[in-house]
Short mmCIF file of C-alpha atoms and ligand atoms in Angstrom, two decimals:
data_model
loop_
_atom_site.label_atom_id
_atom_site.label_comp_id
_atom_site.label_asym_id
_atom_site.label_seq_id
_atom_site.Cartn_x
_atom_site.Cartn_y
_atom_site.Cartn_z
CA MET A 382 -56.47 -62.69 34.21
CA PHE A 383 -56.10 -59.17 35.00
CA ASN A 384 -58.82 -57.22 37.11
CA ARG A 385 -62.17 -56.40 35.51
CA GLU A 386 -61.41 -52.75 35.20
CA THR A 387 -58.51 -53.55 32.75
CA TYR A 388 -60.77 -55.14 30.28
CA ILE A 389 -63.51 -52.54 30.61
CA ALA A 390 -60.88 -49.84 29.88
CA ARG A 391 -59.38 -51.62 26.98
CA ARG A 392 -62.84 -52.12 25.32
CA LYS A 393 -63.79 -48.47 25.99
CA GLN A 394 -60.55 -47.23 24.18
CA LEU A 395 -61.22 -49.67 21.27
CA LYS A 396 -64.80 -48.40 20.90
CA GLN A 397 -63.40 -44.84 20.85
CA LYS A 398 -61.16 -45.68 17.87
CA ILE A 399 -63.80 -47.36 15.82
CA SER A 400 -66.35 -44.85 14.00
CA ASP A 401 -69.21 -47.10 13.68
CA GLY A 402 -70.68 -50.62 13.35
CA ILE A 403 -70.11 -53.86 15.22
CA ILE A 404 -66.90 -55.30 16.35
CA LEU A 405 -66.82 -59.20 16.13
CA LEU A 406 -63.95 -60.90 17.93
CA LEU A 407 -63.72 -64.65 17.84
CA GLY A 408 -62.03 -66.77 20.50
CA ASN A 409 -60.46 -70.22 19.42
CA VAL A 410 -61.69 -73.53 19.65
CA ASP A 411 -60.20 -76.97 20.43
CA SER A 412 -58.28 -78.25 17.38
CA PRO A 413 -57.96 -81.93 16.59
CA MET A 414 -54.45 -83.50 16.56
CA ASN A 415 -55.31 -86.84 15.03
CA TYR A 416 -59.01 -87.53 15.99
CA ALA A 417 -61.68 -85.16 17.25
CA ASP A 418 -61.28 -85.89 20.86
CA ASN A 419 -57.55 -85.94 21.00
CA THR A 420 -56.71 -82.16 20.68
CA TYR A 421 -53.77 -79.83 20.67
CA TYR A 422 -53.16 -77.95 23.76
CA PHE A 423 -55.73 -75.25 23.70
CA ARG A 424 -54.45 -71.74 22.95
CA GLN A 425 -56.87 -68.79 23.10
CA ASP A 426 -56.73 -66.01 20.58
CA SER A 427 -54.37 -63.22 21.84
CA THR A 428 -56.75 -60.34 20.77
CA PHE A 429 -59.64 -62.07 22.43
CA LEU A 430 -57.57 -62.52 25.52
CA TYR A 431 -56.60 -58.88 25.53
CA PHE A 432 -60.28 -57.42 25.27
CA PHE A 433 -62.14 -60.16 27.08
CA GLY A 434 -59.54 -62.06 29.24
CA LEU A 435 -61.50 -65.38 28.94
CA ASP A 436 -59.24 -68.43 28.43
CA PHE A 437 -61.88 -70.90 27.45
CA GLN A 438 -63.07 -72.56 24.25
CA LYS A 439 -65.65 -71.44 21.84
CA LEU A 440 -66.41 -67.88 22.91
CA ALA A 441 -67.12 -64.84 20.74
CA GLY A 442 -67.31 -61.25 21.69
CA VAL A 443 -69.30 -58.51 20.11
CA ILE A 444 -68.98 -54.84 20.79
CA ASP A 445 -71.44 -52.36 19.40
CA THR A 446 -69.54 -49.20 18.87
CA GLU A 447 -72.73 -46.96 18.66
CA SER A 448 -74.85 -48.30 21.52
CA GLY A 449 -71.83 -49.45 23.51
CA GLU A 450 -73.43 -52.78 24.14
CA GLU A 451 -70.87 -55.72 24.68
CA ILE A 452 -71.98 -59.40 24.60
CA VAL A 453 -69.99 -62.58 25.07
CA PHE A 454 -71.38 -65.63 23.29
CA GLY A 455 -70.75 -69.11 24.48
CA ASP A 456 -72.39 -72.26 26.06
CA ASP A 457 -72.61 -73.60 29.48
CA VAL A 458 -71.60 -77.12 29.96
CA ASN A 459 -74.16 -80.02 30.31
CA ILE A 460 -74.18 -82.89 32.56
CA GLU A 461 -72.04 -85.04 30.14
CA ASP A 462 -69.36 -82.30 29.98
CA ILE A 463 -69.33 -82.21 33.79
CA ILE A 464 -68.76 -86.07 33.84
CA TRP A 465 -65.59 -85.79 31.73
CA MET A 466 -64.34 -82.36 32.73
CA GLY A 467 -65.56 -81.74 36.24
CA PRO A 468 -67.89 -78.79 37.22
CA GLN A 469 -67.36 -75.62 35.37
CA ILE A 470 -68.06 -71.98 36.35
CA ALA A 471 -71.12 -70.61 34.52
CA LEU A 472 -70.39 -68.35 31.66
CA LYS A 473 -72.35 -65.56 33.16
CA GLU A 474 -70.04 -65.58 36.20
CA LYS A 475 -67.08 -65.77 34.05
CA ALA A 476 -68.13 -62.88 31.95
CA GLU A 477 -68.70 -60.73 35.06
CA LYS A 478 -65.16 -61.16 36.09
CA VAL A 479 -64.18 -59.11 32.85
CA GLY A 480 -66.96 -56.61 33.18
CA ILE A 481 -69.51 -58.07 30.79
CA SER A 482 -73.05 -58.32 32.03
CA LYS A 483 -74.56 -59.71 28.93
CA THR A 484 -74.05 -63.37 27.76
CA GLU A 485 -75.82 -65.27 25.03
CA PRO A 486 -75.75 -68.88 23.85
CA PHE A 487 -73.22 -69.31 21.05
CA LYS A 488 -75.73 -70.02 18.35
CA LYS A 489 -77.35 -66.51 18.97
CA LEU A 490 -74.35 -65.06 17.34
CA GLN A 491 -75.71 -65.88 13.97
CA GLN A 492 -78.92 -63.92 14.58
CA ILE A 493 -77.21 -60.95 15.94
CA ILE A 494 -74.88 -60.76 12.90
CA GLU A 495 -77.66 -61.40 10.36
CA LYS A 496 -79.68 -58.56 12.03
CA ALA A 497 -76.76 -56.20 11.82
CA ILE A 498 -75.98 -57.23 8.13
CA SER A 499 -79.47 -56.74 7.22
CA SER A 500 -79.77 -53.16 8.80
CA GLY A 501 -76.76 -52.34 6.77
CA ARG A 502 -74.35 -52.11 9.58
CA LYS A 503 -70.63 -52.60 9.23
CA ILE A 504 -69.14 -55.65 10.73
CA HIS A 505 -65.40 -55.23 11.76
CA PHE A 506 -63.60 -58.46 11.91
CA LEU A 507 -59.89 -59.55 11.95
CA PRO A 508 -58.08 -61.63 9.37
CA PRO A 509 -58.57 -65.28 10.60
CA TYR A 510 -55.72 -67.71 10.77
CA ARG A 511 -57.37 -70.92 11.99
CA ALA A 512 -59.48 -72.98 9.78
CA GLU A 513 -62.29 -73.36 12.27
CA ASN A 514 -62.81 -69.51 12.41
CA LYS A 515 -62.50 -69.23 8.77
CA ILE A 516 -65.33 -71.47 8.34
CA LEU A 517 -67.37 -69.88 11.07
CA LEU A 518 -66.77 -66.42 9.55
CA ASN A 519 -67.74 -67.82 6.19
CA GLU A 520 -71.01 -69.02 7.72
CA LEU A 521 -71.78 -65.86 9.73
CA LEU A 522 -70.83 -63.31 7.01
CA GLY A 523 -71.42 -65.30 3.76
CA ILE A 524 -67.86 -64.24 2.59
CA SER A 525 -65.97 -66.90 0.87
CA VAL A 526 -62.90 -68.26 2.74
CA SER A 527 -60.44 -66.93 0.21
CA LYS A 528 -61.80 -63.40 0.50
CA LEU A 529 -62.01 -63.17 4.42
CA LYS A 530 -58.53 -61.49 4.74
CA ALA A 531 -59.42 -58.91 2.00
CA TYR A 532 -62.67 -58.06 3.77
CA SER A 533 -61.21 -57.85 7.31
CA SER A 534 -61.26 -54.35 8.97
CA LEU A 535 -58.17 -52.25 8.41
CA GLU A 536 -59.68 -49.77 10.89
CA LEU A 537 -59.96 -52.46 13.70
CA ILE A 538 -56.53 -53.87 12.84
CA LYS A 539 -54.83 -50.43 13.21
CA ALA A 540 -56.90 -49.61 16.48
CA ILE A 541 -55.75 -52.98 18.01
CA VAL A 542 -52.21 -52.56 16.96
CA ASP A 543 -52.19 -49.15 18.54
CA LEU A 544 -53.45 -50.52 21.80
CA ARG A 545 -51.46 -53.75 22.13
CA SER A 546 -48.17 -52.22 21.05
CA VAL A 547 -47.78 -50.12 24.17
CA LYS A 548 -47.58 -52.50 27.12
CA GLU A 549 -49.17 -51.76 30.55
CA GLU A 550 -47.06 -52.29 33.63
CA GLN A 551 -49.04 -55.41 34.48
CA GLU A 552 -48.24 -56.78 31.01
CA ILE A 553 -44.61 -56.06 31.46
CA ALA A 554 -44.86 -57.88 34.88
CA GLU A 555 -46.21 -60.93 33.08
CA ILE A 556 -43.42 -60.74 30.39
CA ARG A 557 -40.85 -60.66 33.16
CA LYS A 558 -42.25 -63.91 34.43
CA ALA A 559 -42.03 -65.37 31.12
CA CYS A 560 -38.29 -64.23 30.88
CA ALA A 561 -37.69 -65.87 34.19
CA VAL A 562 -38.82 -69.22 32.91
CA GLY A 563 -36.85 -68.57 29.72
CA TYR A 564 -33.76 -68.02 31.81
CA GLN A 565 -34.16 -71.34 33.49
CA MET A 566 -34.72 -73.04 29.96
CA HIS A 567 -31.42 -71.53 28.52
CA VAL A 568 -29.21 -72.02 31.65
CA THR A 569 -30.28 -75.71 31.79
CA ALA A 570 -29.43 -76.11 28.06
CA MET A 571 -26.04 -74.72 28.77
CA LYS A 572 -25.52 -77.22 31.71
CA MET A 573 -26.72 -80.13 29.74
CA ALA A 574 -24.82 -79.56 26.46
CA LYS A 575 -21.83 -81.74 26.04
CA ALA A 576 -20.41 -84.21 23.43
CA GLY A 577 -22.56 -87.43 23.35
CA VAL A 578 -25.90 -85.80 24.37
CA TRP A 579 -28.89 -86.07 21.97
CA GLU A 580 -30.17 -82.75 20.97
CA GLN A 581 -33.72 -83.90 21.60
CA SER A 582 -33.11 -84.66 25.25
CA ILE A 583 -32.06 -80.96 25.88
CA ALA A 584 -35.03 -79.79 23.64
CA GLY A 585 -37.48 -82.00 25.68
CA THR A 586 -36.12 -80.91 28.97
CA ILE A 587 -36.33 -77.28 28.35
CA GLU A 588 -39.79 -77.69 26.87
CA GLY A 589 -40.62 -79.41 30.12
CA ILE A 590 -39.39 -76.37 32.16
CA ALA A 591 -41.73 -74.08 30.05
CA ASN A 592 -44.54 -76.36 30.84
CA ALA A 593 -43.70 -76.57 34.56
CA GLY A 594 -43.70 -72.85 34.51
CA GLY A 595 -47.43 -72.94 34.20
CA GLY A 596 -47.66 -72.44 30.57
CA MET A 597 -46.02 -73.87 27.44
CA VAL A 598 -43.17 -72.91 24.91
CA SER A 599 -43.90 -69.63 23.25
CA PHE A 600 -42.99 -71.50 19.84
CA PRO A 601 -41.52 -74.68 18.98
CA VAL A 602 -37.85 -75.11 20.43
CA ILE A 603 -35.18 -74.22 17.90
CA LEU A 604 -32.13 -76.14 18.97
CA SER A 605 -29.36 -77.58 16.77
CA GLN A 606 -25.84 -77.83 16.04
CA ASN A 607 -26.82 -76.67 12.40
CA GLY A 608 -27.57 -73.17 13.78
CA GLU A 609 -27.05 -71.81 10.26
CA THR A 610 -30.57 -73.09 9.59
CA LEU A 611 -32.46 -70.27 11.07
CA HIS A 612 -35.67 -72.02 12.32
CA ASN A 613 -34.14 -75.62 12.82
CA HIS A 614 -36.67 -77.84 14.65
CA ASN A 615 -34.69 -81.00 13.81
CA HIS A 616 -33.20 -82.23 17.17
CA SER A 617 -32.09 -85.56 15.85
CA GLN A 618 -28.21 -85.09 16.18
CA THR A 619 -25.81 -86.04 18.85
CA LEU A 620 -23.48 -83.21 20.12
CA GLN A 621 -19.86 -83.40 19.03
CA ASN A 622 -16.99 -81.65 20.37
CA GLY A 623 -15.82 -78.72 18.06
CA ARG A 624 -19.43 -77.74 17.15
CA LEU A 625 -21.68 -75.00 18.22
CA LEU A 626 -25.18 -75.42 19.64
CA LEU A 627 -27.66 -72.76 19.00
CA VAL A 628 -30.78 -72.60 21.26
CA ASP A 629 -33.73 -70.31 20.42
CA ALA A 630 -36.51 -70.88 22.78
CA GLY A 631 -38.94 -69.05 25.11
CA ALA A 632 -41.80 -69.59 27.39
CA GLU A 633 -45.34 -68.36 27.63
CA VAL A 634 -46.78 -68.13 31.13
CA GLY A 635 -50.28 -68.97 32.19
CA SER A 636 -51.43 -65.48 31.11
CA HIS A 637 -49.85 -66.22 27.76
CA TYR A 638 -47.37 -63.37 27.74
CA ALA A 639 -44.18 -64.69 26.04
CA SER A 640 -40.43 -64.66 26.18
CA ASP A 641 -37.91 -65.43 23.34
CA PHE A 642 -34.25 -65.80 23.74
CA THR A 643 -31.34 -67.14 21.90
CA ARG A 644 -27.96 -68.33 23.06
CA THR A 645 -25.13 -70.18 21.30
CA MET A 646 -22.51 -72.36 23.11
CA PRO A 647 -19.61 -74.58 22.21
CA VAL A 648 -20.45 -78.18 22.78
CA SER A 649 -16.82 -78.75 24.23
CA GLY A 650 -17.52 -76.17 26.80
CA LYS A 651 -14.81 -73.79 25.52
CA PHE A 652 -15.02 -71.60 22.46
CA THR A 653 -12.22 -72.10 19.82
CA GLN A 654 -10.42 -68.95 18.71
CA LYS A 655 -12.30 -68.93 15.42
CA GLN A 656 -15.71 -69.39 17.15
CA ARG A 657 -14.95 -66.58 19.77
CA GLU A 658 -14.01 -64.16 17.01
CA ILE A 659 -17.37 -64.56 15.17
CA TYR A 660 -19.16 -64.63 18.66
CA GLU A 661 -17.73 -61.35 19.78
CA ILE A 662 -18.89 -59.55 16.64
CA VAL A 663 -22.59 -60.87 17.17
CA LEU A 664 -22.36 -59.85 20.79
CA GLY A 665 -21.11 -56.43 19.69
CA ALA A 666 -24.09 -56.09 17.16
CA ASN A 667 -26.47 -57.15 20.14
CA ASN A 668 -25.01 -54.55 22.56
CA ARG A 669 -25.00 -51.84 19.95
CA GLY A 670 -28.56 -52.75 19.07
CA ARG A 671 -29.60 -52.21 22.76
CA GLU A 672 -27.54 -48.92 23.21
CA LEU A 673 -29.54 -47.46 20.13
CA THR A 674 -32.76 -48.60 21.27
CA LYS A 675 -34.79 -45.58 22.58
CA PRO A 676 -38.01 -43.75 21.89
CA GLY A 677 -38.01 -41.68 18.69
CA SER A 678 -35.50 -43.90 16.77
CA THR A 679 -36.75 -46.22 14.25
CA TYR A 680 -35.95 -49.99 14.80
CA LEU A 681 -35.02 -50.03 11.01
CA SER A 682 -32.19 -47.61 11.71
CA VAL A 683 -31.10 -49.87 14.76
CA HIS A 684 -31.26 -52.95 12.48
CA LEU A 685 -28.93 -51.22 10.03
CA ALA A 686 -26.50 -49.98 12.78
CA ALA A 687 -26.21 -53.55 14.04
CA ALA A 688 -25.65 -54.71 10.47
CA GLU A 689 -22.73 -52.30 10.29
CA VAL A 690 -21.19 -53.77 13.38
CA ILE A 691 -21.42 -57.27 11.76
CA ALA A 692 -20.08 -55.98 8.39
CA SER A 693 -17.24 -54.10 10.12
CA GLY A 694 -16.29 -57.21 12.16
CA MET A 695 -16.41 -59.42 9.24
CA LYS A 696 -14.10 -57.07 7.37
CA ALA A 697 -11.59 -57.08 10.22
CA LEU A 698 -11.46 -60.89 10.04
CA GLY A 699 -10.90 -60.51 6.28
CA LEU A 700 -14.26 -62.14 5.39
CA MET A 701 -15.61 -58.82 3.98
CA LYS A 702 -13.97 -55.93 2.29
CA GLY A 703 -14.74 -52.34 1.02
CA ASP A 704 -16.58 -49.59 2.61
CA VAL A 705 -18.69 -50.83 5.63
CA LYS A 706 -21.53 -48.38 5.01
CA GLU A 707 -21.62 -49.09 1.38
CA ALA A 708 -21.63 -52.83 2.07
CA VAL A 709 -24.69 -52.44 4.31
CA ALA A 710 -26.41 -50.27 1.85
CA ALA A 711 -25.86 -52.91 -0.78
CA GLY A 712 -27.26 -55.50 1.51
CA ALA A 713 -23.95 -57.40 1.57
CA HIS A 714 -24.12 -58.23 5.31
CA ALA A 715 -27.24 -60.28 4.69
CA LEU A 716 -25.04 -63.08 3.35
CA PHE A 717 -24.29 -63.56 7.09
CA MET A 718 -27.41 -62.24 8.71
CA PRO A 719 -30.34 -62.85 6.27
CA HIS A 720 -32.90 -61.82 8.89
CA GLY A 721 -34.18 -58.82 10.81
CA LEU A 722 -32.89 -57.59 14.17
CA GLY A 723 -36.12 -58.29 15.95
CA HIS A 724 -39.85 -58.38 16.31
CA MET A 725 -42.42 -57.11 18.86
CA LEU A 726 -43.20 -59.47 21.72
CA GLY A 727 -46.12 -59.67 24.04
CA LEU A 728 -49.18 -62.17 24.09
CA ASP A 729 -47.61 -63.57 21.02
CA VAL A 730 -44.08 -64.34 20.51
CA HIS A 731 -44.28 -62.34 17.18
CA ASP A 732 -46.74 -59.97 18.66
CA MET A 733 -49.97 -59.53 16.63
CA GLU A 734 -48.40 -61.22 13.49
CA ASP A 735 -51.77 -62.43 12.58
CA LEU A 736 -52.93 -58.90 12.14
CA GLY A 737 -50.43 -58.24 9.56
CA GLN A 738 -46.65 -57.40 9.84
CA ILE A 739 -46.97 -54.33 7.74
CA TYR A 740 -49.29 -52.75 10.39
CA VAL A 741 -47.50 -54.13 13.35
CA GLY A 742 -43.91 -53.17 12.18
CA TYR A 743 -44.30 -50.26 9.79
CA ASP A 744 -46.29 -47.08 9.41
CA ASN A 745 -46.57 -44.38 6.69
CA GLU A 746 -43.36 -42.78 7.90
CA THR A 747 -41.25 -46.03 7.92
CA ARG A 748 -41.87 -48.34 5.09
CA PRO A 749 -40.57 -52.04 4.51
CA VAL A 750 -37.10 -52.27 2.70
CA ASP A 751 -37.47 -54.43 -0.35
CA GLN A 752 -33.84 -55.96 -0.15
CA PHE A 753 -32.76 -59.47 0.64
CA GLY A 754 -32.23 -59.60 4.43
CA THR A 755 -33.74 -56.41 5.57
CA ALA A 756 -36.94 -57.39 3.94
CA TYR A 757 -37.30 -59.89 6.80
CA LEU A 758 -37.20 -57.21 9.39
CA ARG A 759 -40.58 -57.58 11.19
CA MET A 760 -40.37 -54.31 13.18
CA GLY A 761 -39.03 -51.23 11.60
CA ARG A 762 -41.07 -48.34 12.82
CA LYS A 763 -40.23 -45.50 15.26
CA LEU A 764 -40.07 -46.89 18.94
CA GLN A 765 -42.21 -45.70 21.62
CA PRO A 766 -42.10 -46.07 25.42
CA GLY A 767 -43.87 -49.29 26.38
CA PHE A 768 -42.85 -51.28 23.32
CA VAL A 769 -41.31 -54.71 23.98
CA ILE A 770 -39.00 -55.98 21.17
CA THR A 771 -36.40 -58.74 20.58
CA ASN A 772 -32.69 -57.90 19.87
CA GLU A 773 -31.42 -60.82 17.98
CA PRO A 774 -28.58 -60.38 15.60
CA GLY A 775 -26.80 -63.36 14.25
CA ILE A 776 -23.96 -64.59 11.89
CA TYR A 777 -24.44 -67.60 9.86
CA PHE A 778 -22.45 -69.70 7.29
CA ILE A 779 -25.10 -71.12 5.11
CA PRO A 780 -23.29 -73.14 2.37
CA ALA A 781 -26.03 -73.09 -0.19
CA LEU A 782 -26.35 -69.20 0.05
CA ILE A 783 -22.56 -68.70 0.01
CA GLU A 784 -22.35 -70.95 -3.10
CA LYS A 785 -25.18 -69.06 -4.88
CA TRP A 786 -23.64 -65.51 -4.10
CA LYS A 787 -20.29 -66.68 -5.25
CA ALA A 788 -21.49 -68.26 -8.41
CA GLU A 789 -23.67 -65.21 -9.28
CA LYS A 790 -21.08 -62.85 -8.04
CA ILE A 791 -23.66 -61.16 -5.79
CA ASN A 792 -21.93 -58.36 -3.79
CA ALA A 793 -18.63 -59.58 -4.93
CA ASP A 794 -17.01 -56.24 -4.14
CA PHE A 795 -17.77 -56.55 -0.43
CA ILE A 796 -17.19 -60.51 0.14
CA ASN A 797 -14.00 -62.37 0.13
CA PHE A 798 -15.59 -65.77 -1.02
CA ASP A 799 -12.24 -67.57 -1.04
CA ARG A 800 -11.79 -66.93 2.68
CA LEU A 801 -15.20 -68.26 3.41
CA GLU A 802 -14.17 -71.93 2.19
CA SER A 803 -12.95 -72.72 5.90
CA TYR A 804 -16.09 -71.51 7.40
CA LEU A 805 -18.57 -73.72 5.56
CA ASP A 806 -18.84 -76.15 8.45
CA PHE A 807 -18.95 -73.38 11.08
CA GLY A 808 -22.65 -73.28 11.78
CA GLY A 809 -24.35 -70.11 13.10
CA ILE A 810 -24.52 -67.78 16.17
CA ARG A 811 -27.48 -65.80 17.12
CA LEU A 812 -27.85 -63.81 20.47
CA GLU A 813 -31.30 -62.64 21.45
CA ASP A 814 -32.53 -60.76 24.40
CA ASP A 815 -36.04 -59.13 25.10
CA ILE A 816 -36.01 -55.48 25.56
CA PHE A 817 -38.40 -52.95 26.90
CA VAL A 818 -38.53 -49.41 25.54
CA THR A 819 -38.45 -46.93 28.51
CA ASP A 820 -38.96 -43.02 28.36
CA THR A 821 -35.16 -42.48 27.95
CA GLY A 822 -33.87 -45.73 26.37
CA CYS A 823 -34.42 -49.42 27.03
CA GLU A 824 -33.87 -52.18 29.49
CA ILE A 825 -33.31 -55.89 29.15
CA LEU A 826 -36.37 -57.74 30.56
CA GLY A 827 -35.40 -60.25 33.20
CA ASP A 828 -31.78 -61.22 34.38
CA ARG A 829 -29.78 -61.33 31.48
CA ILE A 830 -29.02 -64.94 30.54
CA PRO A 831 -25.26 -65.34 30.61
CA ILE A 832 -23.99 -64.07 27.37
CA THR A 833 -20.31 -63.26 27.19
CA PRO A 834 -17.99 -66.07 26.12
CA ASP A 835 -16.55 -66.26 29.67
CA GLU A 836 -20.04 -66.25 31.35
CA VAL A 837 -21.35 -69.11 28.85
CA GLU A 838 -18.17 -71.16 29.56
CA GLU A 839 -18.58 -70.66 33.30
CA VAL A 840 -22.21 -71.90 33.34
CA MET A 841 -21.18 -74.89 31.03
CA ARG A 842 -18.40 -75.74 33.59
N1 LIG B 448 -37.49 -67.05 18.10
C1 LIG B 448 -37.88 -67.24 16.88
C2 LIG B 448 -38.13 -66.08 16.02
O1 LIG B 448 -37.98 -65.07 16.45
O2 LIG B 448 -38.60 -66.22 14.83
MN1 MN B 449 -37.18 -63.84 18.19
#
């Protein structure tokens, strides 16, 4: 938790951005895994954390934009809770730590909301992503669950995106801590990877490192010899010499700030010539992406420049053909990189994705591109100092996609389909760093995880 002034200042800025009415921000509750008392690890809502800092179950915050009043709703524990959970700090005392002097029992929330509705006041709320909060909002507001997203407050979404996009120094310090844990996770994976090792044993070990770092993984570990499957959570294989292992994993620390890194390594400990050639192209795209990341540039333009590095490298290997710029404009590179260059990172690994990607990654000036591949770019808009984003180009050989494009002659002017036959069992390579936009350019957050082929081989040795 940051100091009380942080939360007071953030709520003050939020109030200034909302013209009238009441802001309702819901925390999360425990969610059952297989029966009510056996719950998933508790994860507080990130926006609630950002404005109210309190990392406990079943809380709600109300901010009156006109009177300025701020209330936290929640319940103190009873003797039975104390028997099972131990003594707990009173809500009033917790709330004071984040600059809130007024607390109310949770059930009072209904009355306050009903009163506001009956006096015709606007209730600003966010699109809910958890079933429990959808039901709660339905009960509080009388809006059917299927309509909640449509009735959520665009004014509130935009105000929050504005504030959370630009990270404070103390937030950067927390992300650096998450990066340090991520570094350990990836170097450990490199040291463990060798023929005969079960993927799950590496995945489990690095998840444990995240846990031992005081938090948890920032998303379920992606770790597979079939790195061409972009989000592969299947860890059932045994590593084999000659294959590549892709590891995409990050940590969130106790404050819930996240890291997100990807590295790809040869199981044998030594890249083959063929693997090195593709690897160097991805590394070139990653480095180019970083060189171009600076305030005033759009991340869409950086994505397209990284795509050009990929297309030009693939052309040099004889896998693509034709004019590189024309190939990228046609979206031909997306056969190999069918995803975006990166996304915002912060309290969420895909920061604020619950608020709507269109508001986080785009604005009136930069609109999403409706083309296979680039359409998946989560962050396209103009960069500002204080943004934290991922830089994660990749090259994948996805047999089903290659087969489809070949059969349908998609971008046939730019792809040498026959040459791809010998790459169908190649797998995929992705290289991901977390970068921070400074006043003049950008910097990699944390020590850079070994990334050149030689560095990776060295760690594996
Ligand atoms: N690291 C997973 C993702 O960015 O989607
Ligand atoms: Mn990522």
